[in-house]
PDB file of C-alpha atoms and ligand atoms in Angstrom:
ATOM      1  CA  MET H   1      -0.013   0.062  -0.018  1.00 50.00           C
ATOM      2  CA  SER H   2       1.406   3.212  -1.056  1.00 55.00           C
ATOM      3  CA  GLU H   3       2.048   5.807   1.688  1.00 64.00           C
ATOM      4  CA  LEU H   4       0.796   8.617  -0.438  1.00 85.00           C
ATOM      5  CA  THR H   5      -2.650   7.259  -0.827  1.00 96.00           C
ATOM      6  CA  ILE H   6      -5.465   8.255   1.632  1.00 98.00           C
ATOM      7  CA  PRO H   7      -5.434   4.546   3.416  1.00 98.00           C
ATOM      8  CA  GLY H   8      -1.483   4.825   3.527  1.00 97.00           C
ATOM      9  CA  LEU H   9      -1.347   8.206   5.076  1.00 97.00           C
ATOM     10  CA  LEU H  10      -4.159   7.622   7.845  1.00 98.00           C
ATOM     11  CA  ARG H  11      -3.145   4.263   8.865  1.00 98.00           C
ATOM     12  CA  VAL H  12      -1.569   3.972  12.357  1.00 98.00           C
ATOM     13  CA  ALA H  13       1.563   1.930  11.687  1.00 98.00           C
ATOM     14  CA  PRO H  14       1.889  -0.796  14.356  1.00 98.00           C
ATOM     15  CA  GLY H  15       3.906   0.494  17.473  1.00 95.00           C
ATOM     16  CA  SER H  16       3.625   4.062  16.455  1.00 98.00           C
ATOM     17  CA  ARG H  17       1.924   6.578  18.815  1.00 98.00           C
ATOM     18  CA  PRO H  18      -0.478   9.016  16.864  1.00 98.00           C
ATOM     19  CA  ASP H  19      -0.313  12.436  18.206  1.00 97.00           C
ATOM     20  CA  LEU H  20      -4.143  13.686  18.334  1.00 97.00           C
ATOM     21  CA  GLU H  21      -3.203  16.933  19.852  1.00 94.00           C
ATOM     22  CA  VAL H  22      -1.302  17.885  16.667  1.00 95.00           C
ATOM     23  CA  LEU H  23      -3.372  16.223  14.210  1.00 96.00           C
ATOM     24  CA  ASP H  24      -5.602  18.886  12.465  1.00 98.00           C
ATOM     25  CA  ALA H  25      -9.083  17.435  12.374  1.00 98.00           C
ATOM     26  CA  GLY H  26      -9.742  19.971   9.565  1.00 98.00           C
ATOM     27  CA  SER H  27      -6.910  18.871   7.245  1.00 98.00           C
ATOM     28  CA  THR H  28      -7.704  16.604   3.950  1.00 98.00           C
ATOM     29  CA  PRO H  29      -4.430  14.282   3.778  1.00 98.00           C
ATOM     30  CA  GLY H  30      -3.922  12.876   0.203  1.00 97.00           C
ATOM     31  CA  PHE H  31      -6.764  14.871  -1.293  1.00 97.00           C
ATOM     32  CA  GLU H  32      -6.323  17.996  -3.186  1.00 94.00           C
ATOM     33  CA  GLY H  33      -9.776  18.717  -4.722  1.00 95.00           C
ATOM     34  CA  ASP H  34     -12.833  20.534  -3.282  1.00 96.00           C
ATOM     35  CA  LYS H  35     -16.066  19.113  -1.854  1.00 97.00           C
ATOM     36  CA  GLU H  36     -17.672  18.564  -5.323  1.00 98.00           C
ATOM     37  CA  ALA H  37     -14.487  16.589  -6.371  1.00 98.00           C
ATOM     38  CA  ALA H  38     -14.686  14.581  -3.026  1.00 98.00           C
ATOM     39  CA  GLU H  39     -18.419  13.760  -3.951  1.00 98.00           C
ATOM     40  CA  ALA H  40     -17.778  12.871  -7.328  1.00 98.00           C
ATOM     41  CA  ARG H  41     -15.073  10.452  -6.323  1.00 98.00           C
ATOM     42  CA  LEU H  42     -17.375   9.122  -3.548  1.00 98.00           C
ATOM     43  CA  LYS H  43     -19.728   8.030  -5.960  1.00 98.00           C
ATOM     44  CA  GLU H  44     -17.251   5.910  -7.645  1.00 98.00           C
ATOM     45  CA  LEU H  45     -16.280   4.425  -4.363  1.00 98.00           C
ATOM     46  CA  ARG H  46     -19.718   3.545  -3.513  1.00 98.00           C
ATOM     47  CA  THR H  47     -20.115   1.645  -6.981  1.00 98.00           C
ATOM     48  CA  GLU H  48     -17.017  -0.176  -6.342  1.00 98.00           C
ATOM     49  CA  LEU H  49     -18.113  -0.980  -2.731  1.00 98.00           C
ATOM     50  CA  ALA H  50     -21.358  -2.396  -4.108  1.00 97.00           C
ATOM     51  CA  ASP H  51     -19.754  -4.586  -6.711  1.00 98.00           C
ATOM     52  CA  PHE H  52     -17.423  -5.889  -3.836  1.00 98.00           C
ATOM     53  CA  GLN H  53     -20.199  -6.670  -1.433  1.00 98.00           C
ATOM     54  CA  GLU H  54     -21.761  -8.881  -4.018  1.00 97.00           C
ATOM     55  CA  ARG H  55     -18.650 -10.779  -4.824  1.00 98.00           C
ATOM     56  CA  LEU H  56     -18.097 -11.268  -1.257  1.00 98.00           C
ATOM     57  CA  TRP H  57     -21.688 -12.850  -0.762  1.00 98.00           C
ATOM     58  CA  ALA H  58     -21.351 -14.941  -3.820  1.00 97.00           C
ATOM     59  CA  GLU H  59     -17.800 -16.165  -2.733  1.00 98.00           C
ATOM     60  CA  GLY H  60     -19.233 -16.900   0.937  1.00 98.00           C
ATOM     61  CA  GLY H  61     -15.795 -17.412   2.174  1.00 98.00           C
ATOM     62  CA  GLN H  62     -14.504 -14.141   3.998  1.00 98.00           C
ATOM     63  CA  SER H  63     -16.049 -11.505   6.211  1.00 98.00           C
ATOM     64  CA  LEU H  64     -15.270  -7.775   6.795  1.00 98.00           C
ATOM     65  CA  LEU H  65     -15.603  -6.093  10.154  1.00 98.00           C
ATOM     66  CA  ILE H  66     -15.772  -2.325  10.155  1.00 98.00           C
ATOM     67  CA  VAL H  67     -15.363  -0.723  13.441  1.00 98.00           C
ATOM     68  CA  LEU H  68     -16.386   2.916  14.080  1.00 98.00           C
ATOM     69  CA  GLN H  69     -15.214   4.926  16.919  1.00 98.00           C
ATOM     70  CA  ALA H  70     -15.725   8.523  17.692  1.00 98.00           C
ATOM     71  CA  LEU H  71     -16.270  11.052  20.379  1.00 97.00           C
ATOM     72  CA  ASP H  72     -19.962  12.253  20.801  1.00 95.00           C
ATOM     73  CA  ALA H  73     -20.968  14.012  17.282  1.00 96.00           C
ATOM     74  CA  GLY H  74     -18.029  12.743  15.683  1.00 97.00           C
ATOM     75  CA  GLY H  75     -19.907  11.806  12.605  1.00 98.00           C
ATOM     76  CA  LYS H  76     -20.416   7.986  13.147  1.00 98.00           C
ATOM     77  CA  ASP H  77     -23.907   7.781  12.151  1.00 97.00           C
ATOM     78  CA  GLY H  78     -23.312  10.458   9.137  1.00 98.00           C
ATOM     79  CA  LEU H  79     -20.813   8.080   7.746  1.00 98.00           C
ATOM     80  CA  ILE H  80     -22.930   5.075   8.135  1.00 98.00           C
ATOM     81  CA  ARG H  81     -25.616   7.178   5.930  1.00 98.00           C
ATOM     82  CA  LYS H  82     -23.226   8.406   3.355  1.00 98.00           C
ATOM     83  CA  VAL H  83     -20.986   5.382   2.966  1.00 98.00           C
ATOM     84  CA  VAL H  84     -22.082   2.168   4.445  1.00 97.00           C
ATOM     85  CA  THR H  85     -25.293   2.596   2.449  1.00 96.00           C
ATOM     86  CA  ALA H  86     -23.642   1.619  -0.351  1.00 97.00           C
ATOM     87  CA  LEU H  87     -23.748  -1.920   0.700  1.00 96.00           C
ATOM     88  CA  ASN H  88     -26.593  -4.367   0.113  1.00 94.00           C
ATOM     89  CA  PRO H  89     -28.600  -4.407   3.540  1.00 95.00           C
ATOM     90  CA  GLN H  90     -28.873  -8.081   2.720  1.00 94.00           C
ATOM     91  CA  GLY H  91     -25.664  -9.066   3.746  1.00 96.00           C
ATOM     92  CA  THR H  92     -24.629  -6.007   5.934  1.00 97.00           C
ATOM     93  CA  ARG H  93     -25.356  -5.465   9.746  1.00 97.00           C
ATOM     94  CA  VAL H  94     -24.751  -2.434  11.752  1.00 98.00           C
ATOM     95  CA  ALA H  95     -24.691  -3.371  15.513  1.00 98.00           C
ATOM     96  CA  GLY H  96     -24.512  -0.618  17.814  1.00 98.00           C
ATOM     97  CA  PHE H  97     -23.234  -1.017  21.339  1.00 98.00           C
ATOM     98  CA  GLY H  98     -24.233   1.328  24.100  1.00 97.00           C
ATOM     99  CA  VAL H  99     -24.389   1.097  27.951  1.00 97.00           C
ATOM    100  CA  PRO H 100     -24.219  -2.672  28.563  1.00 98.00           C
ATOM    101  CA  THR H 101     -27.058  -4.393  29.852  1.00 98.00           C
ATOM    102  CA  ASP H 102     -27.160  -6.579  33.253  1.00 98.00           C
ATOM    103  CA  GLU H 103     -26.886  -9.516  31.279  1.00 98.00           C
ATOM    104  CA  GLU H 104     -23.891  -8.342  29.025  1.00 98.00           C
ATOM    105  CA  LEU H 105     -22.213  -7.085  32.289  1.00 98.00           C
ATOM    106  CA  ARG H 106     -22.376 -10.744  33.629  1.00 98.00           C
ATOM    107  CA  HIS H 107     -20.224 -11.968  30.691  1.00 98.00           C
ATOM    108  CA  ASP H 108     -16.679 -10.947  29.552  1.00 98.00           C
ATOM    109  CA  PHE H 109     -16.450  -7.562  27.809  1.00 98.00           C
ATOM    110  CA  LEU H 110     -15.874  -9.274  24.413  1.00 98.00           C
ATOM    111  CA  TRP H 111     -19.112 -11.385  24.444  1.00 98.00           C
ATOM    112  CA  ARG H 112     -21.596  -9.087  23.085  1.00 98.00           C
ATOM    113  CA  VAL H 113     -19.325  -8.033  20.358  1.00 98.00           C
ATOM    114  CA  HIS H 114     -18.268 -11.520  19.316  1.00 98.00           C
ATOM    115  CA  SER H 115     -21.855 -12.571  18.861  1.00 97.00           C
ATOM    116  CA  ALA H 116     -22.223  -9.747  16.443  1.00 98.00           C
ATOM    117  CA  THR H 117     -19.219 -10.367  14.150  1.00 98.00           C
ATOM    118  CA  PRO H 118     -19.963 -10.960  10.653  1.00 98.00           C
ATOM    119  CA  GLY H 119     -20.250 -14.645   9.206  1.00 98.00           C
ATOM    120  CA  LYS H 120     -18.820 -15.705   5.867  1.00 98.00           C
ATOM    121  CA  GLY H 121     -19.932 -13.604   3.179  1.00 98.00           C
ATOM    122  CA  ARG H 122     -21.163 -10.821   5.233  1.00 98.00           C
ATOM    123  CA  ILE H 123     -20.255  -7.292   6.420  1.00 98.00           C
ATOM    124  CA  GLY H 124     -20.315  -6.228   9.943  1.00 98.00           C
ATOM    125  CA  VAL H 125     -20.228  -2.589  11.094  1.00 98.00           C
ATOM    126  CA  PHE H 126     -19.582  -1.886  14.816  1.00 98.00           C
ATOM    127  CA  ASN H 127     -21.109   1.668  15.747  1.00 98.00           C
ATOM    128  CA  ARG H 128     -18.884   1.960  18.769  1.00 98.00           C
ATOM    129  CA  SER H 129     -17.333  -1.336  19.846  1.00 98.00           C
ATOM    130  CA  HIS H 130     -15.278  -3.354  22.394  1.00 98.00           C
ATOM    131  CA  TYR H 131     -13.021  -0.194  22.461  1.00 99.00           C
ATOM    132  CA  GLU H 132     -15.541   1.503  24.768  1.00 98.00           C
ATOM    133  CA  ASP H 133     -14.199  -0.872  27.244  1.00 98.00           C
ATOM    134  CA  VAL H 134     -10.790   0.818  27.258  1.00 98.00           C
ATOM    135  CA  LEU H 135     -12.221   4.320  26.552  1.00 98.00           C
ATOM    136  CA  VAL H 136     -15.230   5.305  28.471  1.00 98.00           C
ATOM    137  CA  VAL H 137     -14.725   2.554  30.797  1.00 98.00           C
ATOM    138  CA  ARG H 138     -11.511   3.774  31.476  1.00 98.00           C
ATOM    139  CA  VAL H 139     -12.079   7.528  31.737  1.00 98.00           C
ATOM    140  CA  ASN H 140     -15.227   7.124  33.970  1.00 97.00           C
ATOM    141  CA  ASP H 141     -13.473   4.700  36.359  1.00 98.00           C
ATOM    142  CA  LEU H 142     -15.997   1.742  35.819  1.00 98.00           C
ATOM    143  CA  VAL H 143     -13.681  -0.965  36.527  1.00 98.00           C
ATOM    144  CA  PRO H 144     -10.249  -1.135  38.562  1.00 98.00           C
ATOM    145  CA  ASP H 145      -7.112  -0.081  36.440  1.00 98.00           C
ATOM    146  CA  ALA H 146      -5.864  -3.429  36.188  1.00 98.00           C
ATOM    147  CA  VAL H 147      -8.873  -4.760  34.521  1.00 98.00           C
ATOM    148  CA  TRP H 148      -8.969  -2.214  31.557  1.00 98.00           C
ATOM    149  CA  LYS H 149      -5.264  -2.406  31.159  1.00 98.00           C
ATOM    150  CA  ALA H 150      -5.279  -6.122  30.636  1.00 98.00           C
ATOM    151  CA  ARG H 151      -7.788  -5.614  27.832  1.00 98.00           C
ATOM    152  CA  TYR H 152      -5.459  -4.268  25.316  1.00 98.00           C
ATOM    153  CA  ASP H 153      -3.877  -7.554  24.892  1.00 98.00           C
ATOM    154  CA  GLN H 154      -7.128  -9.355  24.959  1.00 98.00           C
ATOM    155  CA  ILE H 155      -8.400  -7.501  22.511  1.00 99.00           C
ATOM    156  CA  ASN H 156      -5.443  -7.892  20.144  1.00 98.00           C
ATOM    157  CA  ASP H 157      -5.943 -11.621  20.628  1.00 98.00           C
ATOM    158  CA  PHE H 158      -9.528 -11.702  19.972  1.00 98.00           C
ATOM    159  CA  GLU H 159      -9.023  -9.574  16.640  1.00 99.00           C
ATOM    160  CA  ALA H 160      -6.085 -11.822  15.714  1.00 98.00           C
ATOM    161  CA  ALA H 161      -8.462 -14.895  15.999  1.00 98.00           C
ATOM    162  CA  LEU H 162     -10.942 -13.263  13.957  1.00 98.00           C
ATOM    163  CA  ALA H 163      -8.399 -12.380  11.155  1.00 98.00           C
ATOM    164  CA  ALA H 164      -6.891 -15.955  11.345  1.00 98.00           C
ATOM    165  CA  ASN H 165     -10.664 -16.819  10.508  1.00 98.00           C
ATOM    166  CA  ALA H 166     -10.911 -14.996   7.460  1.00 98.00           C
ATOM    167  CA  THR H 167     -12.280 -11.883   8.671  1.00 98.00           C
ATOM    168  CA  ARG H 168     -10.949  -8.662   7.405  1.00 98.00           C
ATOM    169  CA  ILE H 169     -10.811  -6.025  10.093  1.00 98.00           C
ATOM    170  CA  VAL H 170     -10.925  -2.281   9.416  1.00 98.00           C
ATOM    171  CA  LYS H 171     -11.028   0.235  12.388  1.00 98.00           C
ATOM    172  CA  LEU H 172     -11.872   3.763  11.823  1.00 98.00           C
ATOM    173  CA  TYR H 173     -11.464   6.524  14.427  1.00 98.00           C
ATOM    174  CA  LEU H 174     -13.165   9.612  13.331  1.00 98.00           C
ATOM    175  CA  HIS H 175     -11.147  12.568  14.767  1.00 98.00           C
ATOM    176  CA  ILE H 176     -12.978  15.821  15.297  1.00 98.00           C
ATOM    177  CA  SER H 177     -11.786  19.071  17.121  1.00 98.00           C
ATOM    178  CA  ARG H 178     -13.217  20.475  20.406  1.00 97.00           C
ATOM    179  CA  ASP H 179     -14.513  23.653  18.413  1.00 98.00           C
ATOM    180  CA  GLU H 180     -16.339  21.195  15.782  1.00 98.00           C
ATOM    181  CA  GLN H 181     -17.898  19.322  18.571  1.00 98.00           C
ATOM    182  CA  ARG H 182     -19.353  22.455  20.231  1.00 98.00           C
ATOM    183  CA  GLU H 183     -20.770  23.594  16.898  1.00 98.00           C
ATOM    184  CA  ARG H 184     -22.321  20.212  16.393  1.00 97.00           C
ATOM    185  CA  PHE H 185     -23.777  20.105  19.812  1.00 97.00           C
ATOM    186  CA  GLN H 186     -25.306  23.623  19.215  1.00 97.00           C
ATOM    187  CA  LYS H 187     -26.885  22.777  16.134  1.00 96.00           C
ATOM    188  CA  ARG H 188     -28.588  19.803  17.903  1.00 95.00           C
ATOM    189  CA  LEU H 189     -29.937  22.526  20.524  1.00 95.00           C
ATOM    190  CA  ASP H 190     -30.913  24.844  18.008  1.00 97.00           C
ATOM    191  CA  ASP H 191     -32.708  22.401  15.641  1.00 96.00           C
ATOM    192  CA  PRO H 192     -35.981  20.752  17.016  1.00 96.00           C
ATOM    193  CA  THR H 193     -35.577  17.757  14.550  1.00 96.00           C
ATOM    194  CA  LYS H 194     -32.175  17.064  16.305  1.00 94.00           C
ATOM    195  CA  HIS H 195     -33.172  17.395  19.909  1.00 95.00           C
ATOM    196  CA  TRP H 196     -33.457  13.656  19.792  1.00 94.00           C
ATOM    197  CA  LYS H 197     -29.870  13.256  19.600  1.00 92.00           C
ATOM    198  CA  TRP H 198     -29.129  15.357  22.731  1.00 93.00           C
ATOM    199  CA  ALA H 199     -27.956  13.557  25.708  1.00 91.00           C
ATOM    200  CA  SER H 200     -26.884  15.588  28.634  1.00 87.00           C
ATOM    201  CA  GLY H 201     -24.305  12.913  29.552  1.00 91.00           C
ATOM    202  CA  ASP H 202     -22.397  14.179  26.158  1.00 93.00           C
ATOM    203  CA  LEU H 203     -21.503  17.506  28.150  1.00 95.00           C
ATOM    204  CA  GLU H 204     -19.838  15.335  30.972  1.00 94.00           C
ATOM    205  CA  THR H 205     -17.885  13.495  28.190  1.00 94.00           C
ATOM    206  CA  ARG H 206     -16.960  16.755  26.753  1.00 97.00           C
ATOM    207  CA  ALA H 207     -15.490  18.066  30.042  1.00 97.00           C
ATOM    208  CA  LYS H 208     -13.251  15.004  30.036  1.00 98.00           C
ATOM    209  CA  TRP H 209     -11.859  15.917  26.490  1.00 97.00           C
ATOM    210  CA  LYS H 210      -8.240  15.499  27.608  1.00 97.00           C
ATOM    211  CA  GLU H 211      -8.769  12.174  29.400  1.00 98.00           C
ATOM    212  CA  PHE H 212     -10.790  10.819  26.292  1.00 98.00           C
ATOM    213  CA  GLN H 213      -7.798  11.883  23.807  1.00 98.00           C
ATOM    214  CA  ALA H 214      -5.355  10.049  26.296  1.00 98.00           C
ATOM    215  CA  ALA H 215      -7.357   6.984  26.223  1.00 98.00           C
ATOM    216  CA  TYR H 216      -7.934   7.107  22.247  1.00 98.00           C
ATOM    217  CA  THR H 217      -4.248   7.702  21.856  1.00 98.00           C
ATOM    218  CA  ASP H 218      -3.284   4.390  24.028  1.00 98.00           C
ATOM    219  CA  ALA H 219      -6.094   2.397  22.244  1.00 98.00           C
ATOM    220  CA  LEU H 220      -4.652   3.520  18.837  1.00 98.00           C
ATOM    221  CA  THR H 221      -0.952   2.657  19.878  1.00 98.00           C
ATOM    222  CA  ARG H 222      -1.592  -0.546  21.589  1.00 98.00           C
ATOM    223  CA  CYS H 223      -4.090  -1.967  19.078  1.00 98.00           C
ATOM    224  CA  SER H 224      -3.130  -1.080  15.552  1.00 98.00           C
ATOM    225  CA  THR H 225      -1.648  -4.242  14.233  1.00 98.00           C
ATOM    226  CA  ASP H 226      -1.135  -5.600  10.478  1.00 97.00           C
ATOM    227  CA  HIS H 227      -4.360  -7.791  10.929  1.00 97.00           C
ATOM    228  CA  ALA H 228      -6.251  -5.046  12.427  1.00 98.00           C
ATOM    229  CA  PRO H 229      -5.027  -1.622  11.632  1.00 98.00           C
ATOM    230  CA  TRP H 230      -6.617   1.459  13.045  1.00 98.00           C
ATOM    231  CA  PHE H 231      -6.981   4.740  10.530  1.00 98.00           C
ATOM    232  CA  VAL H 232      -7.383   8.144  12.062  1.00 98.00           C
ATOM    233  CA  ILE H 233      -9.660  10.164   9.822  1.00 98.00           C
ATOM    234  CA  PRO H 234      -9.679  13.948  10.338  1.00 98.00           C
ATOM    235  CA  ALA H 235     -13.470  14.341  10.536  1.00 98.00           C
ATOM    236  CA  ASP H 236     -14.206  18.245  10.958  1.00 98.00           C
ATOM    237  CA  ARG H 237     -15.048  18.188   7.176  1.00 98.00           C
ATOM    238  CA  LYS H 238     -17.810  15.527   6.623  1.00 98.00           C
ATOM    239  CA  TRP H 239     -17.020  15.346   2.837  1.00 98.00           C
ATOM    240  CA  TYR H 240     -13.502  14.338   3.702  1.00 98.00           C
ATOM    241  CA  ARG H 241     -14.463  11.933   6.493  1.00 98.00           C
ATOM    242  CA  ASP H 242     -16.797  10.163   3.842  1.00 98.00           C
ATOM    243  CA  LEU H 243     -14.425  10.071   1.071  1.00 98.00           C
ATOM    244  CA  ALA H 244     -11.308   8.698   3.321  1.00 98.00           C
ATOM    245  CA  ALA H 245     -13.535   6.162   4.955  1.00 98.00           C
ATOM    246  CA  ALA H 246     -14.650   5.039   1.396  1.00 98.00           C
ATOM    247  CA  GLU H 247     -11.238   5.021   0.255  1.00 98.00           C
ATOM    248  CA  ILE H 248      -9.858   2.958   3.049  1.00 98.00           C
ATOM    249  CA  LEU H 249     -12.685   0.335   2.608  1.00 98.00           C
ATOM    250  CA  VAL H 250     -12.053  -0.029  -1.063  1.00 98.00           C
ATOM    251  CA  ASP H 251      -8.612  -0.530  -0.572  1.00 98.00           C
ATOM    252  CA  ALA H 252      -9.528  -3.275   2.044  1.00 98.00           C
ATOM    253  CA  ALA H 253     -12.058  -4.705  -0.485  1.00 98.00           C
ATOM    254  CA  ARG H 254      -9.497  -4.999  -3.333  1.00 98.00           C
ATOM    255  CA  GLY H 255      -7.064  -6.661  -0.746  1.00 98.00           C
ATOM    256  CA  MET H 256      -9.764  -9.241   0.044  1.00 98.00           C
ATOM    257  CA  ASP H 257     -10.585  -9.615  -3.781  1.00 98.00           C
ATOM    258  CA  PRO H 258     -13.499 -12.176  -3.483  1.00 98.00           C
ATOM    259  CA  GLN H 259     -13.828 -14.264  -6.585  1.00 98.00           C
ATOM    260  CA  TRP H 260     -17.249 -15.180  -8.263  1.00 97.00           C
ATOM    261  CA  PRO H 261     -17.536 -19.251  -7.558  1.00 96.00           C
ATOM    262  CA  GLU H 262     -17.429 -21.660 -10.180  1.00 94.00           C
ATOM    263  CA  PRO H 263     -20.823 -23.246 -10.747  1.00 91.00           C
ATOM    264  CA  ASP H 264     -21.182 -26.710  -9.464  1.00 90.00           C
ATOM    265  CA  GLU H 265     -22.213 -28.189 -12.720  1.00 91.00           C
ATOM    266  CA  ASP H 266     -21.192 -27.147 -16.437  1.00 92.00           C
ATOM    267  CA  LEU H 267     -23.861 -24.525 -17.039  1.00 93.00           C
ATOM    268  CA  SER H 268     -22.933 -24.186 -21.041  1.00 91.00           C
ATOM    269  CA  SER H 269     -25.094 -27.451 -21.603  1.00 89.00           C
ATOM    270  CA  VAL H 270     -28.014 -26.399 -19.734  1.00 93.00           C
ATOM    271  CA  VAL H 271     -31.137 -25.678 -21.906  1.00 94.00           C
ATOM    272  CA  ILE H 272     -34.182 -23.869 -20.407  1.00 96.00           C
ATOM    273  CA  PRO H 273     -37.448 -25.823 -21.553  1.00 96.00           C
ATOM    274  CA  ASP H 274     -39.909 -23.442 -23.178  1.00 93.00           C
TER     275      ASP H 274
HETATM  276  P1  LIG J 624     -24.571   6.400  21.714  1.00 53.64           P
HETATM  277  O1  LIG J 624     -23.643   6.025  20.580  1.00 53.64           O
HETATM  278  O2  LIG J 624     -25.006   8.295  21.439  1.00 53.64           O
HETATM  279  O3  LIG J 624     -25.998   5.828  21.345  1.00 53.64           O
HETATM  280  O4  LIG J 624     -24.347   6.336  22.951  1.00 53.64           O
HETATM  281  C1  LIG J 624     -24.045   5.268  23.644  1.00 53.64           C
HETATM  282  C2  LIG J 624     -23.434   5.425  24.822  1.00 53.64           C
HETATM  283  O5  LIG J 624     -23.153   4.042  25.365  1.00 53.64           O
HETATM  284  C3  LIG J 624     -22.132   5.980  25.047  1.00 53.64           C
HETATM  285  O6  LIG J 624     -22.189   7.241  25.839  1.00 53.64           O
HETATM  286  C4  LIG J 624     -20.979   5.295  25.376  1.00 53.64           C
HETATM  287  O7  LIG J 624     -19.945   5.738  25.872  1.00 53.64           O
HETATM  288  C5  LIG J 624     -21.831   4.324  25.985  1.00 53.64           C
HETATM  289  N1  LIG J 624     -20.905   2.928  26.215  1.00 53.64           N
HETATM  290  C6  LIG J 624     -20.744   2.097  25.081  1.00 53.64           C
HETATM  291  N2  LIG J 624     -20.215   1.226  25.433  1.00 53.64           N
HETATM  292  C7  LIG J 624     -19.988   1.190  26.693  1.00 53.64           C
HETATM  293  C8  LIG J 624     -19.314   0.402  27.853  1.00 53.64           C
HETATM  294  N3  LIG J 624     -19.083  -0.841  27.550  1.00 53.64           N
HETATM  295  N4  LIG J 624     -19.589   0.802  29.178  1.00 53.64           N
HETATM  296  C9  LIG J 624     -19.977   1.895  29.423  1.00 53.64           C
HETATM  297  N5  LIG J 624     -20.676   2.798  28.435  1.00 53.64           N
HETATM  298  C10 LIG J 624     -20.785   2.316  27.222  1.00 53.64           C
HETATM  299 MG1  LIG J 625     -24.735  10.052  21.306  1.00 53.64          MG
END
């Protein structure tokens, strides 16, 4: 993968530590064009993703897991609307992970995500994920330190096992600036059709901005691996966010390269009766 392409530029190299303080959330690495050019390119990428999904389904041998993480108002839902909808819903499942239920809390933290991983030929999208168990859980002190600290290795082992079982994993962190979050929150307050998105807990999370940046930095550093890389997408500009995510997914799709299966019988001699 060329380092100059969007996937190459945004990928967190295994073992490296991204500096989220310095990273400009309004930047557009690897893309020179404007919003219109990005939208035109996105259209092409959506077509390629749709074609990929059909071949993946037909082949029935591999799975794709897309993990989405971001702070509140980071744009996960918008990304799903603008990019993931290119994929046929018959074969794609979006799973959202919120505050765990009592039953989920009685199990290990990977239990609820493992049961939502995509089967062969399928695409799974995690809207939040097992990473919350080293993010919000860490920042809000929901478990003792020793418990969340042990989870990075557990996550890497889990993802390695999925990868060894024909699951391609692509993890996208949508990085927004503090100013952009304030603007998006304000819009939610000003627009009655967005009031439903308002959660007062989001302000408590915003108050812990630095702690969340630190927790994200550790997760990105500890858990970006060759078999399950993290990508940090500057996400203040929605059009770049969508474009970058689509470029990364298409790059993964090309790597997976699912093949149309051979028919079980010789179809050339089949005659359909009148
Ligand atoms: P939303 O994505 O806006 O529906 O919000 C879901 C909420 O669930 C967020 O505030 C997350 O931080 C929270 N959440 C997700 N996973 C966990 C977890 N494992 N423990 C505690 N809170 C979580
Ligand atoms: Mg929310």
